[in-house]
CSV table of C-alpha atoms in Angstrom, one decimal:
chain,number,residue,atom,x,y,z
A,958,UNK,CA,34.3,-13.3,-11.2
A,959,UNK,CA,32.2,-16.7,-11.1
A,960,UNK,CA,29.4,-15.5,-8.4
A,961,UNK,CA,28.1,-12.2,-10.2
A,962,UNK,CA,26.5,-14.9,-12.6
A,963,UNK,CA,25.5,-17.1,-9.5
A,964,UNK,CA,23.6,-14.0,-8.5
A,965,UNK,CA,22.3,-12.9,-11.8
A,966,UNK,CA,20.7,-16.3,-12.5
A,967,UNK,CA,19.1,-16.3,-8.9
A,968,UNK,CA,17.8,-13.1,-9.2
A,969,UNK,CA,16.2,-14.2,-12.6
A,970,UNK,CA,14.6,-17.6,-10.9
A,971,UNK,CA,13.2,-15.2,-8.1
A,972,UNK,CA,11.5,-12.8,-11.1
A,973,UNK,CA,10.2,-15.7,-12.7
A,974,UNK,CA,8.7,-17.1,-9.6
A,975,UNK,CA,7.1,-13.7,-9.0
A,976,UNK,CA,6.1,-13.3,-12.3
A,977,UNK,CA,4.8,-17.3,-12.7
A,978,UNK,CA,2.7,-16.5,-9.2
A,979,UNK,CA,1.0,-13.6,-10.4
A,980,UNK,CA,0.8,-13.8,-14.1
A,981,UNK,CA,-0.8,-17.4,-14.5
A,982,UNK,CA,-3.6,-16.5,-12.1
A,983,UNK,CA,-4.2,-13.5,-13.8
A,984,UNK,CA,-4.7,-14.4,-17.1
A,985,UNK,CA,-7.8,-16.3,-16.3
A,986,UNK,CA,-9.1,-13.0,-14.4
A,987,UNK,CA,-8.0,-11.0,-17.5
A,988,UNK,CA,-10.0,-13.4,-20.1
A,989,UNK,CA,-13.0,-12.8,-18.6
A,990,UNK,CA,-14.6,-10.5,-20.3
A,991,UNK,CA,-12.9,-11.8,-23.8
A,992,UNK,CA,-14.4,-15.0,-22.9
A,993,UNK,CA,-17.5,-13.3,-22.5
A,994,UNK,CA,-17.4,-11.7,-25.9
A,995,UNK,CA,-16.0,-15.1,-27.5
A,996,UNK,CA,-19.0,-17.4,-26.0
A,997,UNK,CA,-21.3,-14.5,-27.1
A,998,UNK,CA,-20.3,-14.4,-30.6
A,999,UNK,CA,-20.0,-18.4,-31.2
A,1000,UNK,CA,-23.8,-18.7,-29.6
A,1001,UNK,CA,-24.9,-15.2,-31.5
A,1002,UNK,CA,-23.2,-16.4,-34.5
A,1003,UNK,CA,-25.2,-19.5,-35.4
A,1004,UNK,CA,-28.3,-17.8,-35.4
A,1005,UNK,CA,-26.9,-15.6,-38.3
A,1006,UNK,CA,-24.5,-13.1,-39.8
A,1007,UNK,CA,-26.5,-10.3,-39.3
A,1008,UNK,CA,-27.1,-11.2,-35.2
A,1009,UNK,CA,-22.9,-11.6,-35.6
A,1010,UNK,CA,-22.7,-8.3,-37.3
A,1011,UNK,CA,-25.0,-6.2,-35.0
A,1012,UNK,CA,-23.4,-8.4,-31.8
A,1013,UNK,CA,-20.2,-7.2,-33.0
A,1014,UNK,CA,-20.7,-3.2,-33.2
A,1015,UNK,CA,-22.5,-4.0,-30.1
A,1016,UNK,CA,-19.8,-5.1,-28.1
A,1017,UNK,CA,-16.9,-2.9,-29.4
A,1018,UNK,CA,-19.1,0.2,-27.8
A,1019,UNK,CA,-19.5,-2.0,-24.8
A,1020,UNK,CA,-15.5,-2.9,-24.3
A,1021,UNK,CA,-15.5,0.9,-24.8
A,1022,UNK,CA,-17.7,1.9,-22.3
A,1023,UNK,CA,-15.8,-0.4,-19.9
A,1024,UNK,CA,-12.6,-0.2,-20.7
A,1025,UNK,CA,-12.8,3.2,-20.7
A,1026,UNK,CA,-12.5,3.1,-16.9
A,1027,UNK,CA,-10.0,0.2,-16.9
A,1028,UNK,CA,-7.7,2.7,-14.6
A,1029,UNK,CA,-10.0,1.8,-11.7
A,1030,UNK,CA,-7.5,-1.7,-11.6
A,1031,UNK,CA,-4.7,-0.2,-12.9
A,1032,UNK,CA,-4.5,3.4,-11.0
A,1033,UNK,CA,-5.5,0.8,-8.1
A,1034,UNK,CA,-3.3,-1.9,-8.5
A,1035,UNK,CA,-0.3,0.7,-8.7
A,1036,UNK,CA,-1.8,2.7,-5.7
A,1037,UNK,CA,-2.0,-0.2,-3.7
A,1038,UNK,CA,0.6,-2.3,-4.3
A,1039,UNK,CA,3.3,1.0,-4.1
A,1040,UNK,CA,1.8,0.5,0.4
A,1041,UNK,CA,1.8,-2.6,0.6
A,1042,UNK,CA,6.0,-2.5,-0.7
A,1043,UNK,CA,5.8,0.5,2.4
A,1044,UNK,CA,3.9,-2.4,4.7
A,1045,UNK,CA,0.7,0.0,5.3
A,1046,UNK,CA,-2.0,-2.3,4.7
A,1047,UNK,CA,-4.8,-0.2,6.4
A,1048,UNK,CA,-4.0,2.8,3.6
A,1049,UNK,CA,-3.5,0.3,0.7
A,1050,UNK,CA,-7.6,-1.4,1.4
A,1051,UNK,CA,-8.9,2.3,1.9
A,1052,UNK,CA,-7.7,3.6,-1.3
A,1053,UNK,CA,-9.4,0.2,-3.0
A,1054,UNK,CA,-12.7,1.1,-1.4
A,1055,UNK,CA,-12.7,4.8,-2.5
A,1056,UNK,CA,-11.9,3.0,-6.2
A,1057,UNK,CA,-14.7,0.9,-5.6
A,1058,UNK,CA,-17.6,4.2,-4.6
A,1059,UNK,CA,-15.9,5.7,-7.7
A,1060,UNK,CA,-17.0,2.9,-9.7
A,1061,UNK,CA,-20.1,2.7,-8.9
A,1062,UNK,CA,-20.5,6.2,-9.3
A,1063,UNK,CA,-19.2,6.0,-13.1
A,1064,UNK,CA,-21.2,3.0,-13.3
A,1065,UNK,CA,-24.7,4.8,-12.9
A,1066,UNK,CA,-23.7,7.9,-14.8
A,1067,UNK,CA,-22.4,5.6,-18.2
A,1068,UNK,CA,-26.6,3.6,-17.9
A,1069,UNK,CA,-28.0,6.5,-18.6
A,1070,UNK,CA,-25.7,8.2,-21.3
A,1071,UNK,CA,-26.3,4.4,-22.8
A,1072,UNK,CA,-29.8,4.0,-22.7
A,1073,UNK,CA,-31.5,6.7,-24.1
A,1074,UNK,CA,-28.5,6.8,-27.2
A,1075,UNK,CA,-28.3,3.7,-28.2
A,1076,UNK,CA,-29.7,4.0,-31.5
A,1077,UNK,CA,-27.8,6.9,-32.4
A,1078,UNK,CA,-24.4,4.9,-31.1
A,1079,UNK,CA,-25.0,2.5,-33.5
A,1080,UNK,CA,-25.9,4.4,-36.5
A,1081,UNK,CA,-22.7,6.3,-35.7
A,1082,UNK,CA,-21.0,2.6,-37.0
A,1083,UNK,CA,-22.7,2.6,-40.3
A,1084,UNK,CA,-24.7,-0.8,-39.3
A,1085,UNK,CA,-26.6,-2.1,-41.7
A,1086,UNK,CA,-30.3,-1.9,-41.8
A,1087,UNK,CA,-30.3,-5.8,-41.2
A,1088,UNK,CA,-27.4,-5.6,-38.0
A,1089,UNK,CA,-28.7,-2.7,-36.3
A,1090,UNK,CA,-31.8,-3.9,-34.8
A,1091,UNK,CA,-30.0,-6.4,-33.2
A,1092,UNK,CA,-27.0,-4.4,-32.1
A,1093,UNK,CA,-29.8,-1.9,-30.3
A,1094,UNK,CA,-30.9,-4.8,-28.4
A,1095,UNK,CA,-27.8,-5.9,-27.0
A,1096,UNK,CA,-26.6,-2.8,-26.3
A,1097,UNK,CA,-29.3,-1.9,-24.3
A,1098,UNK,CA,-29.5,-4.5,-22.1
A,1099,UNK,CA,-25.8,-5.5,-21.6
A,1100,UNK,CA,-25.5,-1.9,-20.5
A,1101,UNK,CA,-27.7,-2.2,-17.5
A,1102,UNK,CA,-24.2,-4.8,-16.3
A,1103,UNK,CA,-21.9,-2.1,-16.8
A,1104,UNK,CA,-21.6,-0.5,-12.8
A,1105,UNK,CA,-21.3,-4.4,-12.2
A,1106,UNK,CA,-17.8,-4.5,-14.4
A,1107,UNK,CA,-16.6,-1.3,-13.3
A,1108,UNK,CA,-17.0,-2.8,-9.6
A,1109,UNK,CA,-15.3,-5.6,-10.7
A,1110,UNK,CA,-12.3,-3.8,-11.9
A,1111,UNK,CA,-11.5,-1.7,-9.0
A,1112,UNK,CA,-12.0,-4.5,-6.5
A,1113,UNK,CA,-9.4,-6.5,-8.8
A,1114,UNK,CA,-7.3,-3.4,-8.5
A,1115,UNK,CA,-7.2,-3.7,-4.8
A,1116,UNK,CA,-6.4,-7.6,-4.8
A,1117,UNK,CA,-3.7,-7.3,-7.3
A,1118,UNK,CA,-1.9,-4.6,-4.9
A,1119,UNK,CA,-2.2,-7.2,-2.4
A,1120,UNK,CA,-0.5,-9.6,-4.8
A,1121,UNK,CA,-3.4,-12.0,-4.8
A,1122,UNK,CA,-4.3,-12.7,-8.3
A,1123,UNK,CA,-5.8,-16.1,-7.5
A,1124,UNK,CA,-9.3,-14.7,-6.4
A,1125,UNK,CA,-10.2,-13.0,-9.3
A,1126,UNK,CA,-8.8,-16.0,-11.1
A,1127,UNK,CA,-11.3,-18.1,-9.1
A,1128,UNK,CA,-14.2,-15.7,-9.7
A,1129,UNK,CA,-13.5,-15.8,-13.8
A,1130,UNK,CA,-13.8,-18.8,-13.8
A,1131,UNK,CA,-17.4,-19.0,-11.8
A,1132,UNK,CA,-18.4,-15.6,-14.3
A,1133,UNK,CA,-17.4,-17.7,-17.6
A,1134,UNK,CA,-19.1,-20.9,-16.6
A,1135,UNK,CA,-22.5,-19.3,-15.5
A,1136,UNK,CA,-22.5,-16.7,-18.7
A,1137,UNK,CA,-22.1,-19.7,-20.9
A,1138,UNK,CA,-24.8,-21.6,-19.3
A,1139,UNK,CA,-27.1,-18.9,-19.0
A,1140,UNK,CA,-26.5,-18.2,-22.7
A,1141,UNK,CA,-27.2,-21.1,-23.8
A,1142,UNK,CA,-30.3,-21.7,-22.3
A,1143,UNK,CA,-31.7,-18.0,-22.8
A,1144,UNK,CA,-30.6,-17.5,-26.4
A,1145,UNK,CA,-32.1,-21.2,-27.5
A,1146,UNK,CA,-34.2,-23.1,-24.6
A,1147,UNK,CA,-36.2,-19.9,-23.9
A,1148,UNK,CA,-35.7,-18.5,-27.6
A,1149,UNK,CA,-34.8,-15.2,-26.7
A,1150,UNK,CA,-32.0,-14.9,-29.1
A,1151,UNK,CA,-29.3,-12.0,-29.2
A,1152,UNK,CA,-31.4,-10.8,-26.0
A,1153,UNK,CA,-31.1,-14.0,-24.6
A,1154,UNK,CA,-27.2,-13.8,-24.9
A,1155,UNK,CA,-27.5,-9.9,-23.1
A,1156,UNK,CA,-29.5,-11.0,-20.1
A,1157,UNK,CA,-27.1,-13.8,-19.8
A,1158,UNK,CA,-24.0,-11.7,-19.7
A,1159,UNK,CA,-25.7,-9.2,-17.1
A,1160,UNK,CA,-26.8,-11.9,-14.9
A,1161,UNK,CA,-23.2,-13.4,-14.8
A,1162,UNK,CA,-21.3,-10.1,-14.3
A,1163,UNK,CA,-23.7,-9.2,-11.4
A,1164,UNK,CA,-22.6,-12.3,-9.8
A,1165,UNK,CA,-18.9,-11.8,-9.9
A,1166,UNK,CA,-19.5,-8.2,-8.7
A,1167,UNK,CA,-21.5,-9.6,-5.6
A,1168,UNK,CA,-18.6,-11.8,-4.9
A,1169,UNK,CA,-15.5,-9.5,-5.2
A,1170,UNK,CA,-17.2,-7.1,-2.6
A,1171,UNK,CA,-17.6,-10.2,0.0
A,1172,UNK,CA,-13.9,-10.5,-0.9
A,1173,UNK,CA,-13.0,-7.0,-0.2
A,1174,UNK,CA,-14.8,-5.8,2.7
A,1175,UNK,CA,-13.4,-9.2,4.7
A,1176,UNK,CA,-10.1,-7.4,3.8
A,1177,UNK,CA,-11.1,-4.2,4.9
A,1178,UNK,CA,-12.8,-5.1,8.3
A,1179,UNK,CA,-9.5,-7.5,9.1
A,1180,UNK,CA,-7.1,-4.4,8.4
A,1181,UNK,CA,-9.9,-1.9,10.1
A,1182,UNK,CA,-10.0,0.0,6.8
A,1183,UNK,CA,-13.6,2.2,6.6
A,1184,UNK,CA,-15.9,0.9,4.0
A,1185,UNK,CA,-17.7,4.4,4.2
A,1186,UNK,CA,-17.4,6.5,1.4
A,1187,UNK,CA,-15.0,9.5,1.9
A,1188,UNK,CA,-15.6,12.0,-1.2
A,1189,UNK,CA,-11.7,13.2,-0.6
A,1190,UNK,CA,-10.6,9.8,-1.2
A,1191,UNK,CA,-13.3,9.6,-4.7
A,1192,UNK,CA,-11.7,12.4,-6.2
A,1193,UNK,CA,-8.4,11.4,-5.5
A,1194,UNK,CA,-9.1,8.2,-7.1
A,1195,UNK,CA,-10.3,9.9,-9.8
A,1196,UNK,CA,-7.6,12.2,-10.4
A,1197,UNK,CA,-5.0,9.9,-10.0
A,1198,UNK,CA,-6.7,7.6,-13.3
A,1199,UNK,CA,-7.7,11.0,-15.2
A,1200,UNK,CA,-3.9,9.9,-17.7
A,1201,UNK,CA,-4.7,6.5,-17.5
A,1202,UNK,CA,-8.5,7.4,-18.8
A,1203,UNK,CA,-6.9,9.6,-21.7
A,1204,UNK,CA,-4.4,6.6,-22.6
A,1205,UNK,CA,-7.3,4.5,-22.7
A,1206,UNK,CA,-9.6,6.7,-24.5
A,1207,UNK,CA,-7.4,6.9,-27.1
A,1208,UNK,CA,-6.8,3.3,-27.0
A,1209,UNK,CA,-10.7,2.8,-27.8
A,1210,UNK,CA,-10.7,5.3,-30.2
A,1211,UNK,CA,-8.3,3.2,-32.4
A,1212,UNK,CA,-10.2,-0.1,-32.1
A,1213,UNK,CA,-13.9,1.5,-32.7
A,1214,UNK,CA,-12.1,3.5,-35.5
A,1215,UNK,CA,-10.9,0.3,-36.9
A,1216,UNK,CA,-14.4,-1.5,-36.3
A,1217,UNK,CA,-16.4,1.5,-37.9
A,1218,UNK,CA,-13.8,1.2,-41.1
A,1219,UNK,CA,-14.2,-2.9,-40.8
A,1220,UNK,CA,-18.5,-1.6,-40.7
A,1221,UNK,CA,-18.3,0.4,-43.9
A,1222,UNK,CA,-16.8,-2.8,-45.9
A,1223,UNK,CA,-20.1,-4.5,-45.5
A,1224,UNK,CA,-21.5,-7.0,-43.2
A,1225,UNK,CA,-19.1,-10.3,-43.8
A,1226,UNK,CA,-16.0,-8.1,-42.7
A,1227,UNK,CA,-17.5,-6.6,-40.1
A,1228,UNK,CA,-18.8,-10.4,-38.8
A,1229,UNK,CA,-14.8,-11.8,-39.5
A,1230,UNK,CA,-13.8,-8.5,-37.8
A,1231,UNK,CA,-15.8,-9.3,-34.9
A,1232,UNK,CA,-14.4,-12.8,-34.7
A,1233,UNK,CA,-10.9,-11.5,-35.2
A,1234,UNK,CA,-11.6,-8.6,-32.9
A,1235,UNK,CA,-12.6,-11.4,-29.9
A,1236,UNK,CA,-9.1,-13.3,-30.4
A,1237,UNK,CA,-6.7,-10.6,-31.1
A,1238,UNK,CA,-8.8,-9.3,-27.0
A,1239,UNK,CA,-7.9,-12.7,-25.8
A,1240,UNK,CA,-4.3,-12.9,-26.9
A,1241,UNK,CA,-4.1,-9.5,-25.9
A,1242,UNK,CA,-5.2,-10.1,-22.4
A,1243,UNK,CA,-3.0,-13.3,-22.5
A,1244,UNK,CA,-0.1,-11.0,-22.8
A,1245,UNK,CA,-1.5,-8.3,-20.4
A,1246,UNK,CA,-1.4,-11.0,-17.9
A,1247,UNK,CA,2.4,-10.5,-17.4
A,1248,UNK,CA,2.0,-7.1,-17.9
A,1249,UNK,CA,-0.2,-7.5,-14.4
A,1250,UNK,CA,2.1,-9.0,-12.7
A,1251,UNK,CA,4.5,-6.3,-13.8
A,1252,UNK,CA,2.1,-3.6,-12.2
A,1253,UNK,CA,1.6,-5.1,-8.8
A,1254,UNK,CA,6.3,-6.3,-8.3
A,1255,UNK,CA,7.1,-2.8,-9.5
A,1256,UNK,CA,4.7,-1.0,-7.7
A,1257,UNK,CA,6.1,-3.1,-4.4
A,1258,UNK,CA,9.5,-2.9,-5.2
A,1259,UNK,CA,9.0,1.0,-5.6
A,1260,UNK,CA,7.2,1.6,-2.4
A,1261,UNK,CA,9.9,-0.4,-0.8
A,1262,UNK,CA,12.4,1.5,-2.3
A,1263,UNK,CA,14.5,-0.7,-4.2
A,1264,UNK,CA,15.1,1.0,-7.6
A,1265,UNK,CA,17.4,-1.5,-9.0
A,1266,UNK,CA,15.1,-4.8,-8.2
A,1267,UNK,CA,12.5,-2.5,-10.1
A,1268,UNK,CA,14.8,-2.5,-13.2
A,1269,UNK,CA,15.5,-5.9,-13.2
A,1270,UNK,CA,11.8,-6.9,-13.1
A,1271,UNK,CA,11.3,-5.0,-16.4
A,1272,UNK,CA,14.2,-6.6,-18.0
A,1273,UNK,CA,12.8,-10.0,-17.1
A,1274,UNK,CA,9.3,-9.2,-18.0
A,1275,UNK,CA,9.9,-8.3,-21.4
A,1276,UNK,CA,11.9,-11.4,-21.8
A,1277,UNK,CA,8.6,-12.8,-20.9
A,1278,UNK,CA,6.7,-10.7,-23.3
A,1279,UNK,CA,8.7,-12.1,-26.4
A,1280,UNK,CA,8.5,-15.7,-26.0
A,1281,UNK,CA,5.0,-15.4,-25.2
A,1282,UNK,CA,3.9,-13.5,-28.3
A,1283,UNK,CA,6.1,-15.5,-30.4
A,1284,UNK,CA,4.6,-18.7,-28.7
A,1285,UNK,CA,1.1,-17.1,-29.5
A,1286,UNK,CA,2.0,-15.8,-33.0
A,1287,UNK,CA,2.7,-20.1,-33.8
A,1288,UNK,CA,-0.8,-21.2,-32.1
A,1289,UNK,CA,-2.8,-18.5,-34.1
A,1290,UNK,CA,-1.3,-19.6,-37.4
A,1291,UNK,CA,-1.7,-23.8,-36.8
A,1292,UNK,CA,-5.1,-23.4,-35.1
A,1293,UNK,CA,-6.9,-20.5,-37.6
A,1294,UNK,CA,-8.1,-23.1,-39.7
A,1295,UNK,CA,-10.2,-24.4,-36.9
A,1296,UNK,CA,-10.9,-21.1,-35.1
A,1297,UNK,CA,-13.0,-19.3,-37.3
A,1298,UNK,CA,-15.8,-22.3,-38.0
A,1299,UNK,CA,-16.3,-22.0,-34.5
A,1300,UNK,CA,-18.1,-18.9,-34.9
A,1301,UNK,CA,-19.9,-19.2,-38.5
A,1302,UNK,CA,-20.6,-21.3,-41.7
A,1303,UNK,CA,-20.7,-18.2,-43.5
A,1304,UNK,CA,-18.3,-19.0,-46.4
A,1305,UNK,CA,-17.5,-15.9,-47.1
A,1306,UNK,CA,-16.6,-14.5,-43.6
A,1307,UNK,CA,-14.1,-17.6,-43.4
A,1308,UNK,CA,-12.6,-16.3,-46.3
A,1309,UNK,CA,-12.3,-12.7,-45.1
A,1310,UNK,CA,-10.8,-13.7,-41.8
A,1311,UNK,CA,-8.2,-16.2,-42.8
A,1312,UNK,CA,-5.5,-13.8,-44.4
A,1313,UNK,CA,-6.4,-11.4,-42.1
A,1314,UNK,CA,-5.2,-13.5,-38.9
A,1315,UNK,CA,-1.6,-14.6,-40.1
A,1316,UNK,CA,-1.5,-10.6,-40.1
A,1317,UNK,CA,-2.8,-10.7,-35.9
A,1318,UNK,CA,0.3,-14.2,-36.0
A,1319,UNK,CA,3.2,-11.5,-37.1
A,1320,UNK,CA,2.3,-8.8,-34.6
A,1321,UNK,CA,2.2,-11.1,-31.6
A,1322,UNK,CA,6.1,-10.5,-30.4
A,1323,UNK,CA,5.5,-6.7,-31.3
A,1324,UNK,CA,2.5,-7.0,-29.1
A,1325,UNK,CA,4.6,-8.6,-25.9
A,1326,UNK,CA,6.5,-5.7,-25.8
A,1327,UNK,CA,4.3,-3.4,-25.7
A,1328,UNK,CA,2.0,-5.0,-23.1
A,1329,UNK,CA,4.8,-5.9,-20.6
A,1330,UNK,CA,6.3,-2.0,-21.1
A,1331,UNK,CA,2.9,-0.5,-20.9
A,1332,UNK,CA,2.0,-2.5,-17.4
A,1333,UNK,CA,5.6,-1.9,-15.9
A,1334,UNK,CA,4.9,2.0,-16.5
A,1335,UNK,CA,1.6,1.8,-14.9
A,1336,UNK,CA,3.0,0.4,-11.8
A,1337,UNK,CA,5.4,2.5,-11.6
A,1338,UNK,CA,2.3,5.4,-12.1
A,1339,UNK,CA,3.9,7.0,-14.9
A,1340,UNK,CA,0.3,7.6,-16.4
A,1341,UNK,CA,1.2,11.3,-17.5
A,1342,UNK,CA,3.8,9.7,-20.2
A,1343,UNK,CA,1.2,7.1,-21.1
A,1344,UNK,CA,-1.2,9.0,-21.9
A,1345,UNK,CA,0.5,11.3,-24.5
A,1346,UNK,CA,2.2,8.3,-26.1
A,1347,UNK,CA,-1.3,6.7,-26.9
A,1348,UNK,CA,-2.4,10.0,-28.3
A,1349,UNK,CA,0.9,9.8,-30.7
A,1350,UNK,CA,0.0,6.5,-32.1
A,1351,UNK,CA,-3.8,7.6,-32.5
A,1352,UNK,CA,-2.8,10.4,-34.7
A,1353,UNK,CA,-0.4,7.7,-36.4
A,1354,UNK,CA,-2.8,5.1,-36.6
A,1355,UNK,CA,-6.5,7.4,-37.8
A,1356,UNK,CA,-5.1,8.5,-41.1
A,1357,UNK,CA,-3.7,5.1,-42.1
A,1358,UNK,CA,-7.2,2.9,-41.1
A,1359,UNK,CA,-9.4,5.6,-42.8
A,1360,UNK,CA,-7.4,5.1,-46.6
A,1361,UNK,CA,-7.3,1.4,-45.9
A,1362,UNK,CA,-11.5,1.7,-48.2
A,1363,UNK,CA,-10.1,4.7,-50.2
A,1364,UNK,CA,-7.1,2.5,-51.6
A,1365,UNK,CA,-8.9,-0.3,-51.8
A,1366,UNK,CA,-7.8,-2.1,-48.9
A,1367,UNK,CA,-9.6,-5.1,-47.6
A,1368,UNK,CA,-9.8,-6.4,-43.7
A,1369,UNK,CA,-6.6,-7.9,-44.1
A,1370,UNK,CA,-4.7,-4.5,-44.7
A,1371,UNK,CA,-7.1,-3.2,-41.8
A,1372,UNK,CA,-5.5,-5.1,-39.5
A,1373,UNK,CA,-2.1,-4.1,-41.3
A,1374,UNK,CA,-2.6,-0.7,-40.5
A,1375,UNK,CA,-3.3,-2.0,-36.6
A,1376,UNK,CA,0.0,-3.7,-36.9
A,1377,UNK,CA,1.7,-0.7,-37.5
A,1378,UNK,CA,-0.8,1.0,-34.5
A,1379,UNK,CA,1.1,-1.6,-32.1
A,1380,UNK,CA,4.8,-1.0,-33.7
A,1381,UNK,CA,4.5,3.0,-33.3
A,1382,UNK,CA,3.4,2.2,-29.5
A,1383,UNK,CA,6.2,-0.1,-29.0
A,1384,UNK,CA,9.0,2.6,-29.9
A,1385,UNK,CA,7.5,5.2,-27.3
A,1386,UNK,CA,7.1,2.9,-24.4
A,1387,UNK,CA,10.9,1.5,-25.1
A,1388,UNK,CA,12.2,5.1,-25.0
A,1389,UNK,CA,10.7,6.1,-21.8
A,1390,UNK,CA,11.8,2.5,-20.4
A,1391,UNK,CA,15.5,3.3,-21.6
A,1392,UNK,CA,15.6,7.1,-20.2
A,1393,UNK,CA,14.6,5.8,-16.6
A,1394,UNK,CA,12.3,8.8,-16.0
A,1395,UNK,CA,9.7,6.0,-14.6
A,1396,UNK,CA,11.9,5.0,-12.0
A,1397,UNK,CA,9.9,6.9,-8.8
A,1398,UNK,CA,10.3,5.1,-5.1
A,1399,UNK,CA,7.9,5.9,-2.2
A,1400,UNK,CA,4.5,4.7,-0.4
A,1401,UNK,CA,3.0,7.2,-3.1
A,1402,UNK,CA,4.5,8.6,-6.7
């Protein structure tokens, strides 16, 4: 009777280590391109709303055309870790590199949808005649970094299968430092403004590219894993992430709905969406950095067959995920006073934002669930599920964002309606968790 406790809590101190080892790490890897957007939009902001405004359609269609693809880490990560669980190292680096040809492959074809339709993308958001010349610009040249990011998420992918999340915490860091620096001095010592801030951003995600392959072909050439490119292996890749790109299409669907509805209301609630936008990303990837560590012990405890430590994780994880949006949901409402100056004197976009955010505070629990469920599902590769639950809570979530102008809603009911987005997800993830449907063991799903 007294050691089934003793157990229980040492099981729970050996999660938490896992998780602590992983998750911390992580989250700096995560923020990256947040971090990106945030530095962006405080440098972009004080040169005026309508920079902010055009900066923020801007980079909701570039998160899109990114994180579109974000199953070249997360197909990967679940891939890889699931052999590294059945101890085949060799097979777990080759399926990175065919993730990493893939990438580059999207990488080139997304440049030129981008390029030539830029103008059309951003008339698509109702900009203004005074934000879309600006959000053209930045557009267009932050596009050219795209193959860089997509390279950057699949050789992420590999490393978080190997349960290293330290390098990519390491290379973050590097990438946030020298895009802040570059801004900087590009958007106000060589007074290229919003371009400025675009070239900036390229040049720093071109360097943490560059340095993830170093990283990954010293992996491959230790574990004598071909670096050639093996078509089979591409379209394997590619089917394997074809859910996990619906899920995520729909995903992006709901945020540029919301941004195109935030557009319409005119250009100070589109500039205090953009700023809420960027935190609700990093408190969002803050979360999704347990949700990572869930992908990459599931996945291994899965390929080694052990359904029941599998289980266990979960429970412990969304422990995790409760605190940690509650501890979030606190921070947001004592700091919001001091946030949003960061990012404009405008006033009036204070003023929009403020009530707005306490609505991003209450959600944050809501959202720990649903980020540590929605990780543990993709580790366990249970993408086919994922994906028709995100296409649920679009068809939820579209109808209610589009009456939020028609009713008279403002940007705070807007992020109301996203609230209710995040609660619908919640419920479907926590049903397939409780069914155990997910539960799959093997080198491969």
């Amino acid at each position: 009777m007294t050691q089934a406790p003793a157990v229980t809590k040492a099981a729970r101190r050996r999660h938490d280590r896992e998780i602590v080892a992983l998750a911390v790490p992580a989250f700096g890897a995560l923020v990256a391109e947040p971090l990106f957007v945030m530095a962006d939009s405080a440098i972009v902001g004080h040169l005026g709303t309508a920079q902010l405004a055009g900066l923020g359609i801007a980079s909701a269609l570039l998160m899109t055309a990114v994180s579109v693809f974000v199953f070249l880490a997360y197909a990967t990560t679940a891939a890889v870790s699931r052999r590294v669980g059945a101890g085949d190292l060799q097979a777990a680096i080759r399926q990175g590199m065919d993730g990493i040809w893939l990438a580059l492959l999207l990488g080139a074809a997304v440049i030129a949808v981008v390029l030539p339709t830029a103008p059309a993308l951003v008339d698509l958001f109702g900009a203004s005649d005074t934000a879309a010349p600006y959000a053209i610009t930045y557009l267009r040249i932050s596009s050219l970094g795209i193959p860089a990011m997509l390279v950057v998420l699949a050789a992420t992918g590999v490393l978080r299968g190997l349960q290293d999340t330290r390098t990519p915490l390491y290379v973050a860091i590097g990438g946030f430092v020298t895009n802040a620096v570059l801004n900087v001095g590009l958007v106000y010592g060589a007074g290229l403004g919003i371009a400025g801030s675009a070239w900036g951003t390229v040049i720093a995600q071109c360097g943490m590219a560059a340095v993830y392959l170093v990283v990954v072909v010293r992996g491959a050439r230790r574990h004598n894993a071909s670096l050639r490119p093996d078509l089979a292996g591409i379209r394997a890749s590619a089917q394997a992430g074809a859910p996990l790109l619906v899920r995520t299409l729909s995903l992006r669907a709901i945020l540029m709905i919301a941004t195109a509805v935030a557009a319409r209301m005119g250009d100070a609630d589109i500039a205090a969406h953009q700023i809420i936008l960027s935190l609700w990303s990093l408190l969002a990837f803050a979360l999704d950095a347990i949700a990572i560590a869930g992908q990459a012990i599931i996945g291994r405890y899965l390929g080694a067959n052990d359904p029941e430590g599998a289980r266990a994780a979960c429970r412990r994880m969304v422990q995790w995920g409760i605190v940690a949006g509650l501890v979030l949901g606190v921070l947001v409402v004592l700091t919001r006073p001091l946030f949003i100056p960061l990012f404009t004197g405008d006033q009036l976009v204070q003023d929009t934002a403020l009530p707005a955010l306490v609505v991003v505070a209450l959600s944050q629990p809501v959202c720990g669930i649903v980020f540590v469920l929605d990780g543990v599902l993709m580790g366990a590769g249970d993408g086919r599920y994922l994906a028709w639950a995100m296409i649920v809570t679009l068809a939820a979530f579209a109808p209610v964002a589009l009456l939020v102008p028609a009713l008279g809603g403002g940007l705070t009911a807007l992020w109301a309606a996203m609230t209710l987005m995040m609660t619908v997800r919640m419920l479907t993830l926590w049903l397939r968790s409780r069914s155990g449907r997910w539960i799959v063991t093997g080198a491969t799903r």
